[in-house]
Amino acid sequence: MTQSAVPTRATAGRVAINEAGLFVRGLGADAPAVLVHFDDQHIWSFTPGADGQPGRGGTSIAWPAVLQPYLDGTTRVRLANLDGSVVYCDEEHRFGAGAGRVRFVDRAGHPLAVDKMGHLTRSFESTPDAVKREILEGTQVVIRELRERCGVEAFLGYGALLGAVREGGMIAHDSDTDVCYFSRHTDPADIILETFRIERDLKELGWEVLRMSGGDLKVIWPLSDGRRVHIDIFSSFFVGDVFYVLGNRSGELDLADLLPLGTVDLDGHEFPAPRNPEALLVYWYGPSWRVPDPAYTPAEDPHAMVRLDGWLRGFRQGMSGWTPLLRGSSRPDSKLPTGGSEFAAWVHGQIGPEEAVLDLGAGNGRDSIWFAAQGHPVRSSDYSRRSAVEVRGLMKRSGITDVRPRQVILNETRHVFHLIALLSREPHHIYARQLVGCLDAAARENLFRLGASVLRGGQSMWLEFAVPHPGAAAPEPVGLVTRFDPDVLTGEIERSGGRVVSLEVAPGVDMFDNPDPAVARMRVTWRAGQSAETADVKESV
Amino acid sequence: MASARAAKTKDLARRVRDRVRTSSVFDRSLRGRVLRLERELEADRQLHRKIAELSDVVAELLIPIQDRDEERVTEVLSQYRKSI
């Protein structure tokens, strides 16, 4: 990884390039979008005013973070405006010490690009026609099922609609197709319930559907070349006089411009579309929607975003941090340990040899597998979908076959109530190592609701977590976990009717088994009709 | 050294701010009332998701498992989890 700073001047030529970014002399904040190509492959587009840093006689721009790991080797860097009439730079550049050409491709060798959200993706420009056709046909199927099976008025949205109306085809630098539907509901709770029904209906088709918020879903659509494209399904609705479309758009719209739906043609495929598509394009992209802008970033109303966040979001925070952390964590060379933890051994010594364990926040499943190896029936759950993949990987390596991994989002009350229904019939101890510090108040409330509902047959909740300590650094992984005050936690537990049976605070280890000066081990029980009692609390720090 | 001093000053400023914000004088001030209203409004907004989730649990899980037929309950539980 480079330590260079983004260049702030160009001493020779018009453009200075290094591993951190580039500087373009004479490029002002009001200049139109700049397209970046490496060896004729479109890599990324940026808008100087929005993405750059104005400097002495030009603009500095940092490379997107997702691109930096690939900057090793030589490539021909071409910077130009959209139609190529202005070329800022077209020259060979060597990044790092790499001997070959820079290869910005996925594992299968497919060319990559950085999209407007800063994510790695594959743009339509580098997608073969046959695959493009598959994507379009997949989008048609999704819209058809939304209309016929789910009974909602679905239509082509965002960049796909823009491409259809402006160019009659997919926009070269776009990378996905978005589908929208109009909800007749005007109360956020009903809009969310409608998405639950739609999610259920689509999953019944055997589709892989991800929930991104209370108002938008994502269908994972497999292609014949092995890739899986994401087709986003965004709800749109009125609350009061304001028309909202997920992601984060809000504003005025005459419903007569949307319904009844008409059709548009996109690369020879017919799609349902707003009755007056131009009105929606003004709503999404402003009055200058006819002028191509490959680096377009929307101006979102911050007040509307706060409203949408409050109504529809709040259960996926940190998800994008956990997935890369867990990826590959079942391998022997993983930074995350794969053997059972000391806490697991400590708990094992205090429960019956065949008693079942629910490992909550299991990560790569190190303790799930270890408990199973000791003879305990085990359910393994984690916030991240990636966990199940790693748990299965670890099961395969260890020869354990009967751990049941499943994603559980404690902020999703539906997940918690499903667990309550399940565990009240199949009693389990609840084991949560290094979980408490990852949870917000709502998730902790659901955790203790779960405990209060199912731990009434002699089972316990076993918690290990880092606690505040003078001079102690933030626990790893920084930003995803914090230290938590055991007194505050005890208060929350007691308010849920639980009792802290034992509490020890002593030097221990963090998620990576690195030494930590203050780690709490807590055993909690619940009994029907129990009143809060004084706990047997032992402090050793 | 300088950063430790800055962190200490920031911490002190945060504590003073928190102290002011929990005082009854601030609570009665217009700014205090707006802050409180914003917090309450946010909590109110978050109820929408909770209501939707609980409605879903009642309609799709609790009512179907009311019949207490063990085989049917197992099937309902499995189907529900697949659908969320």
XYZ file of C-alpha atoms in Angstrom:
625
model
C 0.000 0.000 0.000
C 1.313 3.387 -0.986
C 2.176 6.135 1.423
C 2.325 8.830 -1.303
C 0.194 11.953 -1.080
C -2.068 12.952 -3.952
C -0.023 15.243 -6.238
C -0.822 18.948 -6.034
C 1.166 20.140 -9.049
C 2.450 18.909 -12.398
C 6.052 19.789 -13.097
C 6.277 18.140 -16.499
C 3.295 17.804 -18.779
C -0.276 18.584 -17.881
C -0.947 15.692 -15.545
C 0.985 14.313 -12.559
C 0.190 10.751 -11.499
C 1.254 8.659 -8.515
C -0.093 5.756 -6.446
C -2.341 8.047 -4.370
C -3.992 10.062 -7.127
C -3.449 12.575 -9.847
C -3.256 16.303 -10.526
C -4.563 17.872 -13.738
C -3.279 21.347 -14.541
C -5.904 23.690 -15.953
C -8.802 21.480 -14.824
C -11.302 23.714 -13.001
C -14.066 22.781 -10.597
C -16.650 23.598 -13.268
C -15.097 21.270 -15.870
C -17.306 18.413 -17.068
C -16.763 14.796 -16.051
C -13.415 13.185 -16.849
C -13.219 9.563 -17.978
C -10.184 7.538 -16.943
C -9.005 4.675 -19.145
C -6.141 2.246 -18.513
C -4.970 0.592 -21.756
C -8.314 1.561 -23.392
C -10.353 -0.003 -20.567
C -12.729 2.430 -18.882
C -11.764 2.440 -15.207
C -13.548 5.308 -13.559
C -15.156 8.696 -14.113
C -14.944 11.722 -11.846
C -16.387 15.197 -11.660
C -13.654 17.747 -10.823
C -15.940 20.001 -8.754
C -17.482 17.179 -6.700
C -14.644 14.664 -6.422
C -11.504 16.783 -6.723
C -9.587 19.182 -4.549
C -8.918 22.538 -6.217
C -5.253 23.556 -6.014
C -2.710 25.806 -7.638
C -3.814 26.048 -11.253
C -5.587 22.721 -11.338
C -7.361 19.956 -9.485
C -6.075 17.020 -7.401
C -8.085 13.783 -7.254
C -7.395 10.713 -5.127
C -7.736 7.285 -6.728
C -10.809 5.465 -5.389
C -9.850 3.197 -2.475
C -11.095 0.079 -4.304
C -8.773 0.806 -7.232
C -5.588 1.268 -5.234
C -4.783 -2.438 -4.637
C -4.654 -2.909 -8.428
C -2.189 -0.055 -9.054
C 0.892 -2.148 -9.652
C 2.567 -2.294 -13.052
C 2.558 -0.232 -16.214
C -0.471 1.050 -18.113
C -1.403 3.725 -20.622
C -3.400 6.286 -18.658
C -5.872 8.254 -20.704
C -7.873 11.128 -19.226
C -10.451 12.735 -21.492
C -13.902 14.247 -21.508
C -16.928 12.192 -22.550
C -16.700 12.638 -26.334
C -12.894 12.620 -26.399
C -12.660 16.179 -27.736
C -10.479 17.183 -24.764
C -7.640 14.813 -23.857
C -5.780 15.761 -20.683
C -3.313 12.919 -20.782
C -2.588 9.797 -22.822
C 0.698 8.312 -21.681
C 2.409 5.271 -20.197
C 2.739 5.293 -16.424
C 4.327 2.805 -14.081
C 2.685 2.194 -10.697
C 4.721 0.619 -7.906
C 7.334 -1.987 -8.705
C 5.128 -4.242 -10.843
C 6.785 -5.590 -13.963
C 3.697 -6.374 -16.076
C 0.686 -4.361 -17.201
C -1.856 -3.145 -14.657
C -4.700 -5.660 -14.662
C -7.989 -4.276 -13.376
C -10.026 -7.471 -13.697
C -11.949 -9.841 -11.472
C -10.834 -13.385 -10.638
C -12.347 -14.703 -13.855
C -10.477 -12.065 -15.885
C -13.545 -9.871 -16.561
C -12.701 -6.148 -16.821
C -13.722 -4.081 -13.783
C -14.703 -0.436 -13.330
C -15.397 1.809 -10.337
C -19.046 2.879 -10.265
C -20.526 6.164 -9.056
C -20.817 4.785 -5.519
C -17.098 3.959 -5.441
C -17.746 0.197 -5.694
C -16.004 -2.275 -7.973
C -18.275 -3.287 -10.783
C -18.352 -4.196 -14.441
C -19.675 -1.519 -16.795
C -21.842 -2.278 -19.799
C -19.073 -0.942 -22.047
C -17.020 -4.029 -21.292
C -19.952 -6.447 -21.192
C -20.457 -8.718 -24.230
C -23.745 -8.261 -26.092
C -24.996 -11.732 -25.192
C -24.507 -11.011 -21.490
C -26.132 -7.581 -21.835
C -29.116 -9.345 -23.363
C -29.266 -11.704 -20.382
C -29.245 -8.764 -17.996
C -32.048 -7.059 -19.894
C -34.105 -10.241 -20.039
C -33.505 -10.790 -16.312
C -34.707 -7.271 -15.607
C -37.817 -7.924 -17.690
C -38.525 -11.073 -15.679
C -38.105 -9.208 -12.372
C -40.527 -6.483 -13.505
C -43.008 -9.053 -14.793
C -42.996 -10.973 -11.506
C -43.361 -7.750 -9.521
C -46.411 -6.834 -11.567
C -48.097 -10.200 -11.995
C -47.073 -12.086 -8.863
C -46.667 -9.268 -6.372
C -49.350 -6.989 -7.844
C -47.363 -3.752 -7.783
C -46.840 -1.257 -10.570
C -43.198 -1.862 -11.476
C -41.197 0.014 -14.066
C -37.702 0.669 -15.310
C -35.871 3.239 -13.186
C -32.825 5.447 -12.822
C -29.929 4.963 -15.296
C -31.680 2.254 -17.322
C -34.645 4.556 -17.952
C -32.269 7.408 -18.725
C -30.413 5.247 -21.248
C -33.658 4.092 -22.827
C -35.072 7.603 -23.264
C -31.851 9.417 -24.138
C -29.958 6.815 -26.137
C -32.322 3.908 -26.719
C -29.804 1.617 -25.023
C -27.821 0.977 -21.889
C -25.462 3.754 -20.890
C -21.908 2.605 -21.568
C -20.562 3.589 -18.167
C -23.525 2.332 -16.190
C -23.195 -1.031 -14.515
C -26.615 -2.202 -13.432
C -30.335 -1.990 -14.118
C -32.671 -0.625 -11.496
C -36.321 -1.462 -11.102
C -38.811 0.721 -9.237
C -42.396 0.169 -8.205
C -45.081 2.502 -6.973
C -46.608 1.696 -3.612
C -50.164 2.855 -3.047
C -49.484 2.946 0.691
C -48.723 6.248 2.330
C -47.703 5.054 5.793
C -44.082 3.811 6.138
C -45.128 0.802 8.248
C -47.473 -0.381 5.471
C -44.822 0.276 2.819
C -42.367 -1.899 4.769
C -44.969 -4.648 5.211
C -45.554 -4.594 1.463
C -41.830 -5.152 0.867
C -41.948 -8.143 3.255
C -44.683 -9.649 1.102
C -42.787 -8.913 -2.119
C -39.599 -10.431 -0.678
C -41.523 -13.560 0.290
C -43.213 -13.844 -3.106
C -39.895 -13.514 -4.970
C -38.105 -15.982 -2.689
C -40.844 -18.512 -3.423
C -39.536 -18.461 -7.004
C -36.225 -19.739 -5.661
C -34.560 -16.376 -6.231
C -31.816 -15.021 -4.022
C -33.225 -11.788 -2.608
C -31.415 -9.461 -0.216
C -33.085 -6.849 1.931
C -31.228 -3.548 1.824
C -33.735 -1.521 3.845
C -37.416 -1.445 4.689
C -37.996 -0.023 1.220
C -35.593 -1.704 -1.179
C -34.522 -5.204 -2.128
C -31.842 -6.671 -4.324
C -32.251 -9.689 -6.593
C -29.050 -11.592 -7.298
C -29.381 -12.687 -10.918
C -26.982 -15.389 -12.166
C -25.542 -15.014 -15.672
C -24.256 -17.689 -18.008
C -20.664 -16.389 -17.729
C -20.644 -17.172 -14.013
C -21.169 -13.625 -12.827
C -24.102 -12.586 -10.669
C -25.583 -9.167 -11.345
C -27.576 -7.213 -8.801
C -30.986 -5.959 -9.865
C -32.173 -3.399 -7.344
C -35.874 -3.061 -6.571
C -36.714 0.371 -5.189
C -40.077 1.321 -3.724
C -41.546 4.719 -4.510
C -44.389 6.305 -2.574
C -45.999 9.467 -1.343
C -45.924 10.483 2.297
C -47.880 13.703 2.488
C -47.137 15.733 -0.621
C -43.583 14.450 -0.993
C -42.790 11.732 -3.511
C -39.954 9.445 -2.396
C -37.970 6.902 -4.399
C -35.425 4.657 -2.700
C -32.296 5.209 -2.600
C -32.668 8.675 -1.225
C -34.661 10.727 -3.664
C -37.479 13.023 -2.673
C -39.348 15.877 -4.250
C -42.455 16.850 -6.114
C -44.076 14.692 -8.746
C -47.496 14.700 -10.366
C -48.760 11.112 -10.082
C -50.282 11.550 -13.549
C -46.696 11.669 -14.892
C -46.082 8.206 -13.442
C -49.359 6.302 -13.890
C -50.774 4.664 -15.841
C -47.485 3.173 -16.961
C -46.341 3.325 -20.565
C -43.406 1.557 -22.204
C -39.880 2.363 -23.405
C -37.428 0.474 -25.577
C -34.012 -0.393 -24.209
C -31.666 -2.073 -26.674
C -34.598 -3.718 -28.438
C -36.326 -4.865 -25.244
C -39.650 -3.354 -24.189
C -40.036 -2.280 -20.564
C -42.833 -0.738 -18.510
C -41.948 2.898 -17.830
C -43.479 5.995 -16.276
C -46.238 7.475 -18.396
C -44.131 10.602 -18.823
C -40.538 9.344 -18.453
C -39.074 12.819 -18.943
C -40.803 14.015 -15.748
C -39.169 11.195 -13.767
C -35.797 11.926 -15.353
C -36.074 15.565 -14.255
C -37.004 14.294 -10.783
C -33.957 11.990 -10.691
C -31.303 13.893 -12.621
C -32.485 17.499 -12.793
C -33.372 19.551 -15.870
C -29.995 18.829 -17.527
C -30.659 15.084 -17.749
C -30.220 15.180 -21.540
C -26.531 16.069 -21.150
C -24.474 12.917 -20.444
C -22.550 13.007 -17.166
C -20.783 9.702 -16.422
C -19.678 10.913 -12.993
C -23.140 12.145 -12.001
C -23.721 12.190 -8.263
C -27.191 13.103 -7.058
C -27.989 16.055 -4.832
C -29.963 14.430 -2.039
C -32.099 16.360 0.409
C -30.477 15.728 3.828
C -33.799 16.208 5.622
C -35.456 13.580 3.443
C -32.538 11.232 4.067
C -33.023 11.592 7.814
C -36.705 10.735 7.385
C -35.982 7.717 5.175
C -33.236 6.514 7.534
C -35.615 6.745 10.487
C -38.502 4.988 8.734
C -36.735 2.312 6.765
C -33.155 1.756 7.853
C -31.043 1.035 10.900
C -30.439 -2.711 10.783
C -27.453 -3.046 8.463
C -24.888 -0.695 10.008
C -21.347 -2.001 9.692
C -22.393 -4.794 7.309
C -19.891 -3.627 4.713
C -17.137 -3.820 7.362
C -17.873 -7.346 8.566
C -18.047 -9.020 5.163
C -14.416 -8.317 4.117
C -13.235 -9.069 7.650
C -14.820 -12.503 7.580
C -13.978 -13.352 3.969
C -11.424 -16.185 4.008
C -11.425 -16.330 7.813
C -11.911 -20.103 7.892
C -8.548 -20.627 6.198
C -5.599 -21.705 8.352
C -3.666 -18.505 7.521
C -6.564 -16.283 8.588
C -5.945 -13.383 10.946
C -9.010 -14.569 12.853
C -8.153 -17.642 14.940
C -9.875 -20.862 13.905
C -9.457 -22.905 17.087
C -11.845 -22.799 20.042
C -11.423 -19.836 22.391
C -10.622 -19.929 26.117
C -14.059 -18.497 26.796
C -15.665 -21.423 24.985
C -13.681 -23.848 27.167
C -14.712 -21.879 30.267
C -18.400 -22.094 29.319
C -18.128 -25.754 28.315
C -16.872 -26.525 31.830
C -20.070 -25.100 33.320
C -22.796 -26.606 31.148
C -24.037 -30.131 30.671
C -21.977 -32.208 28.199
C -24.846 -32.598 25.729
C -26.643 -29.318 26.239
C -27.303 -27.330 23.062
C -25.582 -24.031 22.345
C -26.595 -21.100 20.150
C -23.392 -19.278 19.178
C -24.513 -15.705 18.473
C -22.040 -13.487 16.622
C -20.156 -16.616 15.613
C -17.878 -14.943 13.051
C -15.930 -17.706 11.322
C -17.549 -20.248 13.641
C -14.383 -21.135 15.595
C -16.343 -21.706 18.815
C -19.381 -23.219 17.090
C -17.145 -25.931 15.657
C -15.321 -26.364 18.952
C -18.571 -26.799 20.915
C -19.793 -29.287 18.331
C -16.526 -31.217 18.634
C -17.169 -31.485 22.396
C -20.559 -33.087 21.670
C -22.896 -30.097 22.007
C -25.674 -29.637 19.430
C -24.860 -26.216 17.951
C -26.639 -23.471 16.062
C -24.297 -20.839 14.681
C -25.535 -17.334 13.879
C -24.001 -14.090 12.812
C -25.021 -10.655 11.571
C -23.009 -11.111 8.378
C -24.152 -13.478 5.625
C -20.488 -14.245 5.041
C -20.300 -16.059 8.369
C -22.279 -19.078 7.131
C -19.817 -19.533 4.245
C -16.855 -19.479 6.622
C -18.552 -21.746 9.171
C -19.192 -24.305 6.438
C -15.561 -23.979 5.352
C -14.360 -24.599 8.882
C -16.782 -27.525 9.286
C -15.364 -29.111 6.159
C -11.803 -28.714 7.411
C -12.566 -30.059 10.857
C -14.834 -32.921 9.833
C -17.753 -31.538 11.859
C -21.021 -31.913 9.977
C -23.872 -30.918 12.228
C -23.442 -27.213 13.011
C -26.368 -25.234 11.597
C -25.252 -21.752 10.464
C -27.842 -19.049 9.812
C -27.760 -15.279 9.483
C -29.427 -13.535 12.414
C -29.715 -9.763 12.517
C -30.574 -8.807 16.083
C -31.899 -5.451 14.884
C -34.438 -7.344 12.782
C -37.239 -8.143 15.175
C -38.527 -10.807 12.769
C -35.254 -12.732 13.058
C -35.445 -12.543 16.834
C -39.048 -13.699 17.026
C -38.271 -16.596 14.741
C -35.462 -17.577 17.111
C -37.811 -17.219 20.072
C -40.332 -19.548 18.425
C -37.577 -22.016 17.599
C -35.587 -22.009 20.854
C -38.629 -22.076 23.114
C -39.209 -25.550 21.642
C -35.522 -26.518 21.503
C -33.767 -25.078 24.585
C -30.220 -23.807 23.959
C -27.663 -21.909 25.987
C -26.950 -18.574 24.330
C -23.240 -17.979 23.884
C -22.017 -14.598 22.650
C -18.293 -13.898 22.613
C -17.265 -10.331 21.708
C -20.798 -9.567 20.592
C -22.096 -7.012 23.103
C -19.622 -4.338 21.975
C -20.871 -4.657 18.402
C -24.530 -4.003 19.219
C -26.573 -0.824 19.441
C -29.261 -0.325 22.095
C -32.036 -1.771 19.913
C -30.041 -4.946 19.200
C -29.174 -5.393 22.896
C -32.848 -4.999 23.754
C -33.686 -7.772 21.287
C -30.833 -9.928 22.632
C -32.248 -9.722 26.150
C -35.801 -10.174 24.862
C -34.557 -13.408 23.316
C -32.931 -14.458 26.594
C -36.021 -13.583 28.632
C -38.226 -15.588 26.280
C -36.245 -18.797 25.851
C -33.837 -19.203 28.782
C -36.367 -20.441 31.302
C -35.377 -24.077 31.517
C -32.060 -23.734 33.360
C -30.008 -22.486 30.406
C -27.929 -19.320 30.595
C -26.676 -16.524 28.428
C -22.872 -16.393 28.401
C -21.287 -13.094 27.411
C -17.675 -12.052 26.939
C -16.857 -8.443 26.012
C -14.188 -5.764 26.353
C -14.858 -3.225 29.113
C -13.568 0.326 29.629
C -10.159 0.448 31.240
C -7.791 3.392 31.834
C -5.341 3.690 28.950
C -6.775 0.724 27.047
C -6.852 1.093 23.267
C -10.049 0.630 21.284
C -10.636 -3.095 20.777
C -10.164 -4.716 17.379
C -11.674 -4.516 14.856
C -11.642 -0.769 15.455
C -14.849 0.916 14.406
C -16.908 -2.278 14.507
C -16.665 -3.033 18.222
C -16.460 -0.809 21.313
C -15.822 -1.353 25.014
C -19.007 -1.679 27.032
C -19.600 -0.806 30.667
C -20.727 -3.946 32.560
C -22.784 -1.845 35.002
C -24.770 -0.341 32.145
C -25.251 -3.811 30.672
C -26.347 -5.181 34.046
C -28.976 -2.424 34.229
C -30.318 -3.368 30.806
C -30.387 -7.063 31.724
C -32.215 -6.418 34.976
C -34.772 -4.238 33.227
C -35.481 -7.236 30.959
C -36.076 -9.412 34.036
C -32.683 -11.100 33.864
C -30.133 -11.654 36.589
C -26.368 -11.431 36.316
C -25.363 -14.599 38.112
C -21.651 -13.970 37.805
C -19.400 -11.270 36.478
C -15.638 -11.435 36.217
C -13.475 -8.688 34.767
C -9.885 -9.682 34.099
C -7.183 -9.400 31.441
C -8.187 -11.446 28.406
C -8.062 -11.376 24.629
C -9.878 -9.580 21.825
C -11.548 -11.020 18.717
C -8.141 -11.849 17.241
C -6.822 -13.371 20.487
C -4.578 -10.360 21.048
C -4.143 -9.422 24.734
C -6.742 -7.035 26.145
C -6.347 -5.543 29.649
C -10.016 -5.731 30.635
C -12.462 -8.351 29.445
C -15.729 -9.219 31.189
C -17.218 -12.676 31.425
C -20.854 -12.665 32.398
C -23.403 -15.356 33.038
C -27.035 -14.294 32.887
C -30.211 -16.200 33.662
C -33.925 -15.466 33.464
C -36.721 -17.051 35.385
C -40.464 -16.667 34.935
C -41.744 -14.007 37.331
C -38.256 -13.363 38.634
C -37.571 -10.096 40.380
C -34.181 -8.452 40.147
C -31.908 -9.793 42.832
C -28.491 -8.836 43.959
C -25.999 -10.613 41.754
C -22.898 -12.376 42.941
C -20.431 -10.004 41.356
C -16.736 -10.643 41.441
C -14.299 -8.007 40.209
C -10.693 -8.998 39.642
C -9.356 -5.865 37.951
C 1.728 15.266 23.226
C -0.192 17.953 21.391
C -2.756 15.439 20.198
C -3.214 14.095 23.756
C -3.851 17.670 24.952
C -6.309 18.206 22.094
C -8.114 14.977 22.932
C -8.309 16.027 26.600
C -9.698 19.436 25.657
C -12.232 17.833 23.340
C -13.274 15.443 26.071
C -13.688 18.332 28.521
C -15.719 20.292 25.956
C -17.906 17.240 25.376
C -18.509 16.819 29.082
C -19.373 20.514 29.497
C -21.757 20.297 26.548
C -23.411 17.175 27.948
C -23.710 18.861 31.346
C -25.307 21.942 29.799
C -27.655 19.854 27.700
C -28.917 17.924 30.693
C -29.558 21.086 32.735
C -33.162 22.184 33.272
C -32.379 25.655 31.884
C -31.228 24.184 28.555
C -34.140 21.769 28.549
C -36.578 24.715 28.674
C -34.727 26.750 26.059
C -35.884 26.763 22.445
C -32.748 24.887 21.344
C -33.263 22.282 24.039
C -36.896 21.822 23.076
C -36.011 21.433 19.393
C -33.324 18.849 20.221
C -35.799 16.924 22.368
C -38.452 17.062 19.657
C -35.946 15.823 17.068
C -35.006 12.882 19.283
C -38.626 12.018 19.945
C -39.504 12.329 16.273
C -36.649 10.001 15.352
C -37.813 7.440 17.904
C -41.323 7.767 16.481
C -40.053 7.183 12.938
C -38.272 4.028 14.029
C -41.548 2.600 15.306
C -42.730 2.136 11.733
C -40.250 -0.669 11.138
C -41.045 -2.259 14.496
C -44.788 -2.178 13.805
C -44.248 -3.678 10.363
C -42.021 -6.442 11.743
C -44.394 -7.320 14.570
C -47.362 -7.334 12.183
C -45.444 -9.711 9.947
C -44.559 -12.008 12.848
C -48.191 -12.155 14.012
C -49.642 -12.730 10.544
C -47.040 -15.083 9.134
C -45.738 -16.937 12.198
C -47.877 -16.738 15.315
C -51.269 -17.271 13.705
C -50.109 -20.235 11.560
C -48.515 -22.017 14.543
C -51.609 -21.606 16.714
C -52.954 -25.014 15.710
C -50.133 -26.685 17.702
C -49.810 -29.492 15.185
C -46.117 -30.342 15.628
C -45.443 -31.209 12.004
C -47.227 -28.111 10.760
C -45.427 -25.900 13.312
C -42.039 -27.204 12.171
C -42.963 -26.535 8.576
C -44.233 -23.020 9.345
C -41.064 -22.181 11.277
C -38.862 -23.397 8.463
C -40.876 -21.604 5.768
C -40.964 -18.355 7.719
C -37.209 -18.246 8.169
C -36.643 -18.898 4.486
C -38.946 -16.029 3.596
C -37.321 -13.273 5.674
